[in-house]
Short mmCIF file of C-alpha atoms in Angstrom, two decimals:
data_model
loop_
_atom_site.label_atom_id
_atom_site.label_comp_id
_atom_site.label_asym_id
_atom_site.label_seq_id
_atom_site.Cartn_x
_atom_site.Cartn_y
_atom_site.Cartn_z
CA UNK A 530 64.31 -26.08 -13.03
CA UNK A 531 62.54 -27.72 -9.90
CA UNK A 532 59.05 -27.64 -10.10
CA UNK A 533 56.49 -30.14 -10.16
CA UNK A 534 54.83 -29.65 -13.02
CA UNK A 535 58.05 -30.90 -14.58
CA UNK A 536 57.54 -34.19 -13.19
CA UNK A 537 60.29 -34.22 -10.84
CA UNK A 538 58.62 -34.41 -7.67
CA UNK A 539 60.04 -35.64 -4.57
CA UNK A 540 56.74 -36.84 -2.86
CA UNK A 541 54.50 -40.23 -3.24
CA UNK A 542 51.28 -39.71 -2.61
CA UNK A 543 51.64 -41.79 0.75
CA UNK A 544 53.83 -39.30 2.09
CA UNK A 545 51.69 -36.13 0.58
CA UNK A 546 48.96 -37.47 2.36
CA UNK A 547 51.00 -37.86 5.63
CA UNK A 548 52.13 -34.40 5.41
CA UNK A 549 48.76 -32.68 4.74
CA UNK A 550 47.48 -34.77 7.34
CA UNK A 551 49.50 -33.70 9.64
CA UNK A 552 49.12 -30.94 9.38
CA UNK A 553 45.29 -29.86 8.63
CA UNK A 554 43.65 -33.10 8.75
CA UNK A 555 40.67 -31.83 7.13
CA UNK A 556 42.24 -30.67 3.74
CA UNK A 557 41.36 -32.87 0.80
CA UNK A 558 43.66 -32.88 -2.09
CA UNK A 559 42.66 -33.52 -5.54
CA UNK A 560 45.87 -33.75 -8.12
CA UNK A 561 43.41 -32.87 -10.66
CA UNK A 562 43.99 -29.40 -9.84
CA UNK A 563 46.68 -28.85 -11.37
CA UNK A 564 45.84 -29.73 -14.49
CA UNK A 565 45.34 -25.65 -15.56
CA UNK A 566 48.62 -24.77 -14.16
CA UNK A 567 50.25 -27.64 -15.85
CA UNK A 568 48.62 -26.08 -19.30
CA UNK A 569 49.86 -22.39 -18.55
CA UNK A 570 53.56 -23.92 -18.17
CA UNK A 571 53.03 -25.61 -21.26
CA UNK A 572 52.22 -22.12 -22.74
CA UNK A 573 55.10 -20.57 -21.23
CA UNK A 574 57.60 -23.30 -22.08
CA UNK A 575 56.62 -22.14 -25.72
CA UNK A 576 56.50 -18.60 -25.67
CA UNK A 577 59.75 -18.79 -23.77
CA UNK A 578 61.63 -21.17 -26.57
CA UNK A 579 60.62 -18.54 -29.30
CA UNK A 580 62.06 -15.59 -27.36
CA UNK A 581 64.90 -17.46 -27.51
CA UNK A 582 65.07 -19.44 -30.94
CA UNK A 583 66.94 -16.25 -32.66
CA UNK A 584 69.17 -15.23 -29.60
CA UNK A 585 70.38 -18.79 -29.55
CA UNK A 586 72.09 -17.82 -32.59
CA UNK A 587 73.96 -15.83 -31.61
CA UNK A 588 76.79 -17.98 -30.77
CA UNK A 589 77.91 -17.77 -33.75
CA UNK A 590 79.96 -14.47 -32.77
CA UNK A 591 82.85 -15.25 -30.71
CA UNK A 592 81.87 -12.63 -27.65
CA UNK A 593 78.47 -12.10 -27.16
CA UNK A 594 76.84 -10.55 -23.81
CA UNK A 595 73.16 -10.95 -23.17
CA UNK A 596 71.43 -8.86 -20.86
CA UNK A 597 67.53 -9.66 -19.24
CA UNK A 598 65.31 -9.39 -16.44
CA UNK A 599 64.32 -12.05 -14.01
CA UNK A 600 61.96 -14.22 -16.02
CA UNK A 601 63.11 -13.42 -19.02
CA UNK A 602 65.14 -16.94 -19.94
CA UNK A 603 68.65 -16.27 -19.21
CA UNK A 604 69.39 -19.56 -17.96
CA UNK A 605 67.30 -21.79 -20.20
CA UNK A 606 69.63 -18.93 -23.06
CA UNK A 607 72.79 -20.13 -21.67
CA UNK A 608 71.84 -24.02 -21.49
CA UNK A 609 70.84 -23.40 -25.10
CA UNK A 610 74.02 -22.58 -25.99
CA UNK A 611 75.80 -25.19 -23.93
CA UNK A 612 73.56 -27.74 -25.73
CA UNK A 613 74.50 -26.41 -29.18
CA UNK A 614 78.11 -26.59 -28.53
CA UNK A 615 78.04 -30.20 -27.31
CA UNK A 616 76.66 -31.02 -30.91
CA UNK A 617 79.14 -29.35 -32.68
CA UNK A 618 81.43 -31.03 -30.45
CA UNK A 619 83.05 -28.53 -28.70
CA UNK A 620 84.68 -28.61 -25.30
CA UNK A 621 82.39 -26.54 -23.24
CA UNK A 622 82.16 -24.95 -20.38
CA UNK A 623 78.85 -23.81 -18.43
CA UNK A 624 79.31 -21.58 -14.95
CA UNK A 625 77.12 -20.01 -12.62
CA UNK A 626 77.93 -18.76 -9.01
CA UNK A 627 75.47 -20.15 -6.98
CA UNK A 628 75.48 -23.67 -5.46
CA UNK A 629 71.42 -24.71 -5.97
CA UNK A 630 71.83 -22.93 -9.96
CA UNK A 631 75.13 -25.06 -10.63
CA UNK A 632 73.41 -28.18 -9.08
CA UNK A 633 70.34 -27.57 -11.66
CA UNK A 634 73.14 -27.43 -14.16
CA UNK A 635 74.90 -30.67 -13.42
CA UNK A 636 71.84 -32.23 -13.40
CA UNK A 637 70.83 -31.35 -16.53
CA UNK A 638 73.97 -32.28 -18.16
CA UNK A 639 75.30 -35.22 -16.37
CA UNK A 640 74.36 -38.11 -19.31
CA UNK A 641 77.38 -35.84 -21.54
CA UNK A 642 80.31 -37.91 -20.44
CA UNK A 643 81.97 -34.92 -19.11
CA UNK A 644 81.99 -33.22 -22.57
CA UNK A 645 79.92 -29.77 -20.62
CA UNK A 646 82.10 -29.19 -17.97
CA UNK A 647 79.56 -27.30 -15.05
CA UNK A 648 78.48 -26.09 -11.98
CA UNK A 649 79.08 -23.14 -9.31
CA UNK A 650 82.60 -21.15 -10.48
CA UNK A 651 84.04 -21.70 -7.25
CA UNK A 652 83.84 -25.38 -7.02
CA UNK A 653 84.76 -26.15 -10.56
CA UNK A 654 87.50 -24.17 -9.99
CA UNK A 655 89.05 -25.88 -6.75
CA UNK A 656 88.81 -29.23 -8.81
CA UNK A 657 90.06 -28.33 -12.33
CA UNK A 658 93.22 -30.51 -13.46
CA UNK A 659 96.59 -28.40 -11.83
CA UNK A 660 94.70 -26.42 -9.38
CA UNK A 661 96.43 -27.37 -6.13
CA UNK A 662 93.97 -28.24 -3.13
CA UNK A 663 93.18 -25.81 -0.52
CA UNK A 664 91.46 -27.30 2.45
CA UNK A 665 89.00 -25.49 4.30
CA UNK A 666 91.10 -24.96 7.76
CA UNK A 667 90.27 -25.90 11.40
CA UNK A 668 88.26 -23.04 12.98
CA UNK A 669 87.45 -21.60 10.13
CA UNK A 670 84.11 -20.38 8.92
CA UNK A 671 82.93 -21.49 5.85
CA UNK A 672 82.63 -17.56 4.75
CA UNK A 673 86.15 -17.08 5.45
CA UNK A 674 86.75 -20.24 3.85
CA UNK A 675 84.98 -19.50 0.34
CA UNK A 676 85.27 -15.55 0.29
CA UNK A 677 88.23 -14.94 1.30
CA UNK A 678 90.86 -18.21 1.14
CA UNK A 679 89.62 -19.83 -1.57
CA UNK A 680 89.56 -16.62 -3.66
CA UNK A 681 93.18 -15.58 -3.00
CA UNK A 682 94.12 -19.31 -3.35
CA UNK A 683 92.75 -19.77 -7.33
CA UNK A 684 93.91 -16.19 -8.39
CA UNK A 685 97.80 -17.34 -6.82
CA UNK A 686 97.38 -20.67 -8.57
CA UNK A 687 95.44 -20.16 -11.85
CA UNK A 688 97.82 -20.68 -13.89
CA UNK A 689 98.49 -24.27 -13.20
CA UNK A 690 95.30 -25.17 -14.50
CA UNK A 691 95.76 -27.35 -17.74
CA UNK A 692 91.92 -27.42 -18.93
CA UNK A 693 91.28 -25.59 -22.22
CA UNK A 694 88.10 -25.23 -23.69
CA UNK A 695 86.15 -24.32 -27.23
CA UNK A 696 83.19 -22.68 -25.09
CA UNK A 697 82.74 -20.92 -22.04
CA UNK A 698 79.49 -19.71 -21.06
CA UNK A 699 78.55 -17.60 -18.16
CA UNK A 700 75.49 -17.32 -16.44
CA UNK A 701 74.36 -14.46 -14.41
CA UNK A 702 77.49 -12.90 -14.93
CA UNK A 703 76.31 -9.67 -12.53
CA UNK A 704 77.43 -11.93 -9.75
CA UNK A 705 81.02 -12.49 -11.49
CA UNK A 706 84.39 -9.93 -10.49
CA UNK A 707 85.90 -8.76 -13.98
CA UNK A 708 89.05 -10.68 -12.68
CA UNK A 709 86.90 -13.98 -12.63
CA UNK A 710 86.29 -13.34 -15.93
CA UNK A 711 89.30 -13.03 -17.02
CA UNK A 712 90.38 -15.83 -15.56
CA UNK A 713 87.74 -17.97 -17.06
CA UNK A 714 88.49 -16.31 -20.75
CA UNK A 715 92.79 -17.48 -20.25
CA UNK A 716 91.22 -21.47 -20.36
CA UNK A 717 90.37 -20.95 -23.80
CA UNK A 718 91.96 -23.14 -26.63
CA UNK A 719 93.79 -20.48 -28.63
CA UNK A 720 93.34 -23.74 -31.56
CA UNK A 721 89.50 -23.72 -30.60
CA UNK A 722 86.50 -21.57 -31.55
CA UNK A 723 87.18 -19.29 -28.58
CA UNK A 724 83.38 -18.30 -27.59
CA UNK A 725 82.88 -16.00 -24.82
CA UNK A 726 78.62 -16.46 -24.30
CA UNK A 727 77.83 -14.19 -21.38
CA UNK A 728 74.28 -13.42 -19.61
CA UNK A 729 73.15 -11.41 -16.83
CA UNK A 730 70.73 -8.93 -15.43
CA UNK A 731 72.15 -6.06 -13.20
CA UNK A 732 68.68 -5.34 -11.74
CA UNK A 733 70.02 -9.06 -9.66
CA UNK A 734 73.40 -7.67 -8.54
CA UNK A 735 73.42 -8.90 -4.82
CA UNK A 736 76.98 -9.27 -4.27
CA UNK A 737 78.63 -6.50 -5.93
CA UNK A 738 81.84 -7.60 -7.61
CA UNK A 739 81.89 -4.68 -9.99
CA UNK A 740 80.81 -6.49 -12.83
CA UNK A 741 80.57 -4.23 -15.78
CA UNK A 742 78.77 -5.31 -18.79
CA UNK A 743 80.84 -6.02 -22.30
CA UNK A 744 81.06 -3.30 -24.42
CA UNK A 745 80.32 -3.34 -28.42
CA UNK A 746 83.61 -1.27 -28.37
CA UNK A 747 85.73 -3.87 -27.52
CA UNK A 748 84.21 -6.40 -29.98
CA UNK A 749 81.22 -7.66 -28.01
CA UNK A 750 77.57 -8.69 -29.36
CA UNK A 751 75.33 -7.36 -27.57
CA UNK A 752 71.46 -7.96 -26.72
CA UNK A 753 68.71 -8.19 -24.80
CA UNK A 754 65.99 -10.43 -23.94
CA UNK A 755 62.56 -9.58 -23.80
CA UNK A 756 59.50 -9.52 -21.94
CA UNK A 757 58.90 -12.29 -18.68
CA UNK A 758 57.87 -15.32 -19.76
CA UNK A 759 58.40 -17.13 -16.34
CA UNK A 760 55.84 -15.30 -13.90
CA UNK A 761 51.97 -15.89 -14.16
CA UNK A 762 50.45 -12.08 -14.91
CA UNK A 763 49.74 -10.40 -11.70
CA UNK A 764 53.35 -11.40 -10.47
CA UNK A 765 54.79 -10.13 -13.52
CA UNK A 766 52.38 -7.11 -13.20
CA UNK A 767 53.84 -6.44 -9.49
CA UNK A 768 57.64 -6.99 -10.51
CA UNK A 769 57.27 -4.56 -13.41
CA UNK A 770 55.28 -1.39 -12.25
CA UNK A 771 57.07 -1.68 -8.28
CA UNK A 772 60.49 -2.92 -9.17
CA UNK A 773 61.10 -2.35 -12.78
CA UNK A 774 60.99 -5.96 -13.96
CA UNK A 775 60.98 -6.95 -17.52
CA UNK A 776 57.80 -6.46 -19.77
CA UNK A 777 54.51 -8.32 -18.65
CA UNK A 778 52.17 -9.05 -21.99
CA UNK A 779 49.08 -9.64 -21.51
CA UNK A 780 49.10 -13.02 -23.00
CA UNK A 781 50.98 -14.63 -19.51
CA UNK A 782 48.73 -17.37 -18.04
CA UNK A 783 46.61 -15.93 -14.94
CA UNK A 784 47.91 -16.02 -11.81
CA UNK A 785 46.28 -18.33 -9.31
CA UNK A 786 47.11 -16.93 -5.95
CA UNK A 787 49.18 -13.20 -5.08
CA UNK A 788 48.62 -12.74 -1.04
CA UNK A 789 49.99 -11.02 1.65
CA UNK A 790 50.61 -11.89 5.46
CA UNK A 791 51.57 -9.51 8.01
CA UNK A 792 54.63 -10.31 10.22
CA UNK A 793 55.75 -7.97 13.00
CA UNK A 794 59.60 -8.17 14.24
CA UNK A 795 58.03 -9.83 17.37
CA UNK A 796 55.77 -11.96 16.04
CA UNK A 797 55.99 -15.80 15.10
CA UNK A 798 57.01 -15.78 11.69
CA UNK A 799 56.56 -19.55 11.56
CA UNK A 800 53.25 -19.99 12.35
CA UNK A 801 52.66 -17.49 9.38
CA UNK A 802 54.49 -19.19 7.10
CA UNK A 803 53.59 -22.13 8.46
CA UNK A 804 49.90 -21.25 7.66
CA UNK A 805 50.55 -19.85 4.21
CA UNK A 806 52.03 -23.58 3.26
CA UNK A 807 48.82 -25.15 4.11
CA UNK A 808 46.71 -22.13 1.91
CA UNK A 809 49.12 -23.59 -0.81
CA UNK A 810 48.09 -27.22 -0.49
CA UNK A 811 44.58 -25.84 -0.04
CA UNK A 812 44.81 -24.50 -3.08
CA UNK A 813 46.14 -27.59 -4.47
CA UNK A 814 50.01 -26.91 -4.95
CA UNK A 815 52.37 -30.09 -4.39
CA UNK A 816 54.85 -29.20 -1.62
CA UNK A 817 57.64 -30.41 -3.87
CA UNK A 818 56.66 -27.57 -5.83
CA UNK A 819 57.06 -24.70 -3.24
CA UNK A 820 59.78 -22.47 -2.19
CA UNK A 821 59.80 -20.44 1.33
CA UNK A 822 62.08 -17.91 0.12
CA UNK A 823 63.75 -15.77 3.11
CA UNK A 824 65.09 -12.63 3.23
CA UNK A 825 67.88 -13.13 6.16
CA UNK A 826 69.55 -16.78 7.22
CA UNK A 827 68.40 -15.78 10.79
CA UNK A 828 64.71 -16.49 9.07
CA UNK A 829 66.25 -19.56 7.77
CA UNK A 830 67.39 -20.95 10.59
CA UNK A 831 64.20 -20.46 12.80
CA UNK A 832 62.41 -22.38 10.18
CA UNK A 833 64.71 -25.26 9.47
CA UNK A 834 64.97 -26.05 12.95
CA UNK A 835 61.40 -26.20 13.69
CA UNK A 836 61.70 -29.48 11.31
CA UNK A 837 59.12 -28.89 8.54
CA UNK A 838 61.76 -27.13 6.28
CA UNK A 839 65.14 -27.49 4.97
CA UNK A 840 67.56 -25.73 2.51
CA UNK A 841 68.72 -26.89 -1.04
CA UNK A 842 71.05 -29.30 -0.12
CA UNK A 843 69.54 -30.70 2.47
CA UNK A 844 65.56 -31.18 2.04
CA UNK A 845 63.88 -34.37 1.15
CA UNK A 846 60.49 -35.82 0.62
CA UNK A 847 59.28 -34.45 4.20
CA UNK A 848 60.59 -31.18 4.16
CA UNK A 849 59.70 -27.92 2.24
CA UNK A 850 62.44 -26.33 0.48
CA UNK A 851 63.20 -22.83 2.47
CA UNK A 852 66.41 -21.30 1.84
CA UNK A 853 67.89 -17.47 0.89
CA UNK A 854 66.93 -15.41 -1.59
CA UNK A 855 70.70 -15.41 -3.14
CA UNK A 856 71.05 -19.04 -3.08
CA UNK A 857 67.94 -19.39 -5.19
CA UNK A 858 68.53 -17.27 -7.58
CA UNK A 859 68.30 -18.45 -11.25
CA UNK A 860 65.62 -20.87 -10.11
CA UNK A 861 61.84 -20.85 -10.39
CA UNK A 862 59.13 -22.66 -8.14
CA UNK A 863 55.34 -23.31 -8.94
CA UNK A 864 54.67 -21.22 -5.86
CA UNK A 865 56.68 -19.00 -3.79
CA UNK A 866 56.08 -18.01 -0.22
CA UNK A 867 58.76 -14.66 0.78
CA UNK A 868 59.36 -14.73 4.38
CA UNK A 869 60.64 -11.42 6.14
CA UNK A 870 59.42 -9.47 9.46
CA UNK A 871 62.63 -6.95 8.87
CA UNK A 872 61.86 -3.40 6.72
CA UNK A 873 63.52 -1.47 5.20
CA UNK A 874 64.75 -4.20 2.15
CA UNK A 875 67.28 -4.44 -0.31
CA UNK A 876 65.71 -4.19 -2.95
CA UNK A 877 67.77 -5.89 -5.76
CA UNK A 878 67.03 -9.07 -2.97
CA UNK A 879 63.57 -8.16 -2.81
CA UNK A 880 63.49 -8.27 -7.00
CA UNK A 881 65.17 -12.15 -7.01
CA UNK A 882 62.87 -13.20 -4.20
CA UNK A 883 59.55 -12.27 -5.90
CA UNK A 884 60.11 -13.23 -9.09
CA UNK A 885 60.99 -17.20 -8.49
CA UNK A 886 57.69 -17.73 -8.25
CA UNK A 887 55.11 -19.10 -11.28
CA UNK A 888 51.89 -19.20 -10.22
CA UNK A 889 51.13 -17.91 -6.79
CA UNK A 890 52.73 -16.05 -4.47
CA UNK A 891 52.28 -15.39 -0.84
CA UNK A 892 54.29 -12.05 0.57
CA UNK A 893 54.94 -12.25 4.57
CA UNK A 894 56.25 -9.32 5.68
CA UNK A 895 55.50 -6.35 6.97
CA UNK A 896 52.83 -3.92 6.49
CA UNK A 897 55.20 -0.70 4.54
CA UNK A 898 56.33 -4.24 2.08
CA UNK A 899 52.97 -4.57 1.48
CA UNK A 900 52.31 -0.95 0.87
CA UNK A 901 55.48 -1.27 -1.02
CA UNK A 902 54.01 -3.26 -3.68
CA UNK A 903 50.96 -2.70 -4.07
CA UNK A 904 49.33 -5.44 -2.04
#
């Protein structure tokens, strides 16, 4: 995951202190700070790897499907398993849908020699051995290009591909078509161990592929994960009683900031998001460790031009990550600011949005999303 507190940060302190200063010269930062936050992760790590130590298991049936709210481990469930496989030496294959997720993914396994094959479906599947290319044509937009083209191209051309595999694990399946799936399932080794591991939450179904969840009918294992273990315990609080989130227990670390700021569709969005960053670094959050998480690319794109912000791909140690709601999914940030002026929501969007964040949270929107939950 990217978060600070994990020790991957992607600021020296020179270049913190430029920022802050910067930007409200009279701030003064003591890294100290987050020495209590660092402890509640610590707490959650554990709680979260004994929700998991018995599901893990579980991949010792050949089709299992594991369902869970946002929070409640999925992906750290399905990198579990991709981790087991690898030591029983099995080929393996690890997919999500989104770009930032798969990155996280590749990341994580990228010292395996190529053993875990993984990443976003989409991708892998362009470059798997057989596949013929399909180049992105001249005029055309890049959502033609991957939703329509490239979709049409792999299902006319799957059956060139030559990779087989022991494993194949899919996370948040809700965002997978039943035909991707079944394309996915034909690269097994009918020699190997033929495991199907599938998780997903279909309160996080944004794109709406008409993935159905296995049934026990057709020989599928079937669970569930339980409570959150991500979110500090007002967030979890919120995303349970207003959007029917997974289980808060009482035992989640407190929560060190839940605000909201009003936005208007006329008003200046940025300078309220702008000032919700610096109540972050007041409250002594690394900006490596927040996400401005928007609810529309035209919100997006008003704040990565202003220069202060940039998406996924393309932020570095001066820049604050700020990027969609769907292309964040599966991801979790220390602190979370959810930029919107626009109501009424989807809320299955709304749901992924909230719930990246840890420790604090700061809701811009307007006043019925306030109303909305709770704030």
């Amino acid at each position: 995951m990217t978060r600070g507190a994990e020790g991957r940060l992607m600021y020296t302190e020179e270049t913190f202190a430029q920022f802050v200063e910067v930007l409200r010269p009279t701030v003064q930062f003591d890294p100290d700070t987050n020495t209590a936050r660092r402890i509640a992760l610590e707490k959650l790590n554990d709680r979260t790897n004994e929700q998991l130590r018995a599901l893990e298991r579980l991949d010792q049936n050949r089709k299992v499907f594991v369902s869970g709210g946002a929070g409640s481990g999925k992906s750290r469930l399905a990198t579990s398993w991709a981790q087991r496989a690898l030591q029983r030496d099995e080929r393996v294959l690890l997919v999500c849908f989104n770009d930032p997720l798969g990155k996280e993914f590749e990341d994580r396994f990228a010292d395996t020699d190529g053993a875990i094959v993984t990443g976003p479906f989409l991708k892998i599947a362009l470059d798997m051995p057989g596949m013929p290319g399909c180049n992105r044509k001249e005029g055309e937009s890049e959502q033609d290009y991957w939703n329509s083209r490239v979709q049409g191209h792999l299902h006319l051309h799957w059956h060139r591909v030559t990779d087989q595999y022991d494993t194949i694990i899919i996370d948040e399946a809700q965002d997978f078509s039943p035909s991707w799936i079944a394309m996915l399932t034909a690269l097994l080794d009918p020699n190997g161990n033929n495991r199907v591991l599938i998780v997903g939450d279909l309160g996080q179904e944004l794109h709406k592929r008409r993935f159905q969840p296995p049934s026990p009918d057709d020989g599928w294992t079937i669970a569930e994960l339980g409570p959150n273990v991500r979110n500090s315990r007002a967030i979890a609080q919120m995303l349970r009683s207003k959007l029917n989130g997974p289980p808060a227990p009482h035992w989640l670390p407190a929560t060190a900031l839940l605000e909201f700021a009003e936005t208007t569709p006329t008003s200046n969005i940025a300078k309220t998001v702008d000032a919700s960053v610096l109540k972050l670094i007041e409250e002594g959050f690394d900006p490596a460790s927040i996400a401005v998480v928007c609810l529309g690319s035209a919100i997006r794109s008003e704040l990565c031009s202003a220069g202060n912000y940039a998406t996924y791909e393309e932020r570095d140690s001066t820049k604050i990550l700020c990027d969609n709601a769907h292309r964040l999914k599966g991801l979790e940030y220390d602190a979370v600011i959810v930029a919107t002026n626009q109501w009424p929501l989807n809320e299955s969007v709304l749901y992924v949005a909230l719930s990246r964040a840890v420790h604090a949270l700061i809701v811009c929107g307007p006043r019925t999303l306030a109303d909305r939950l709770g704030l």
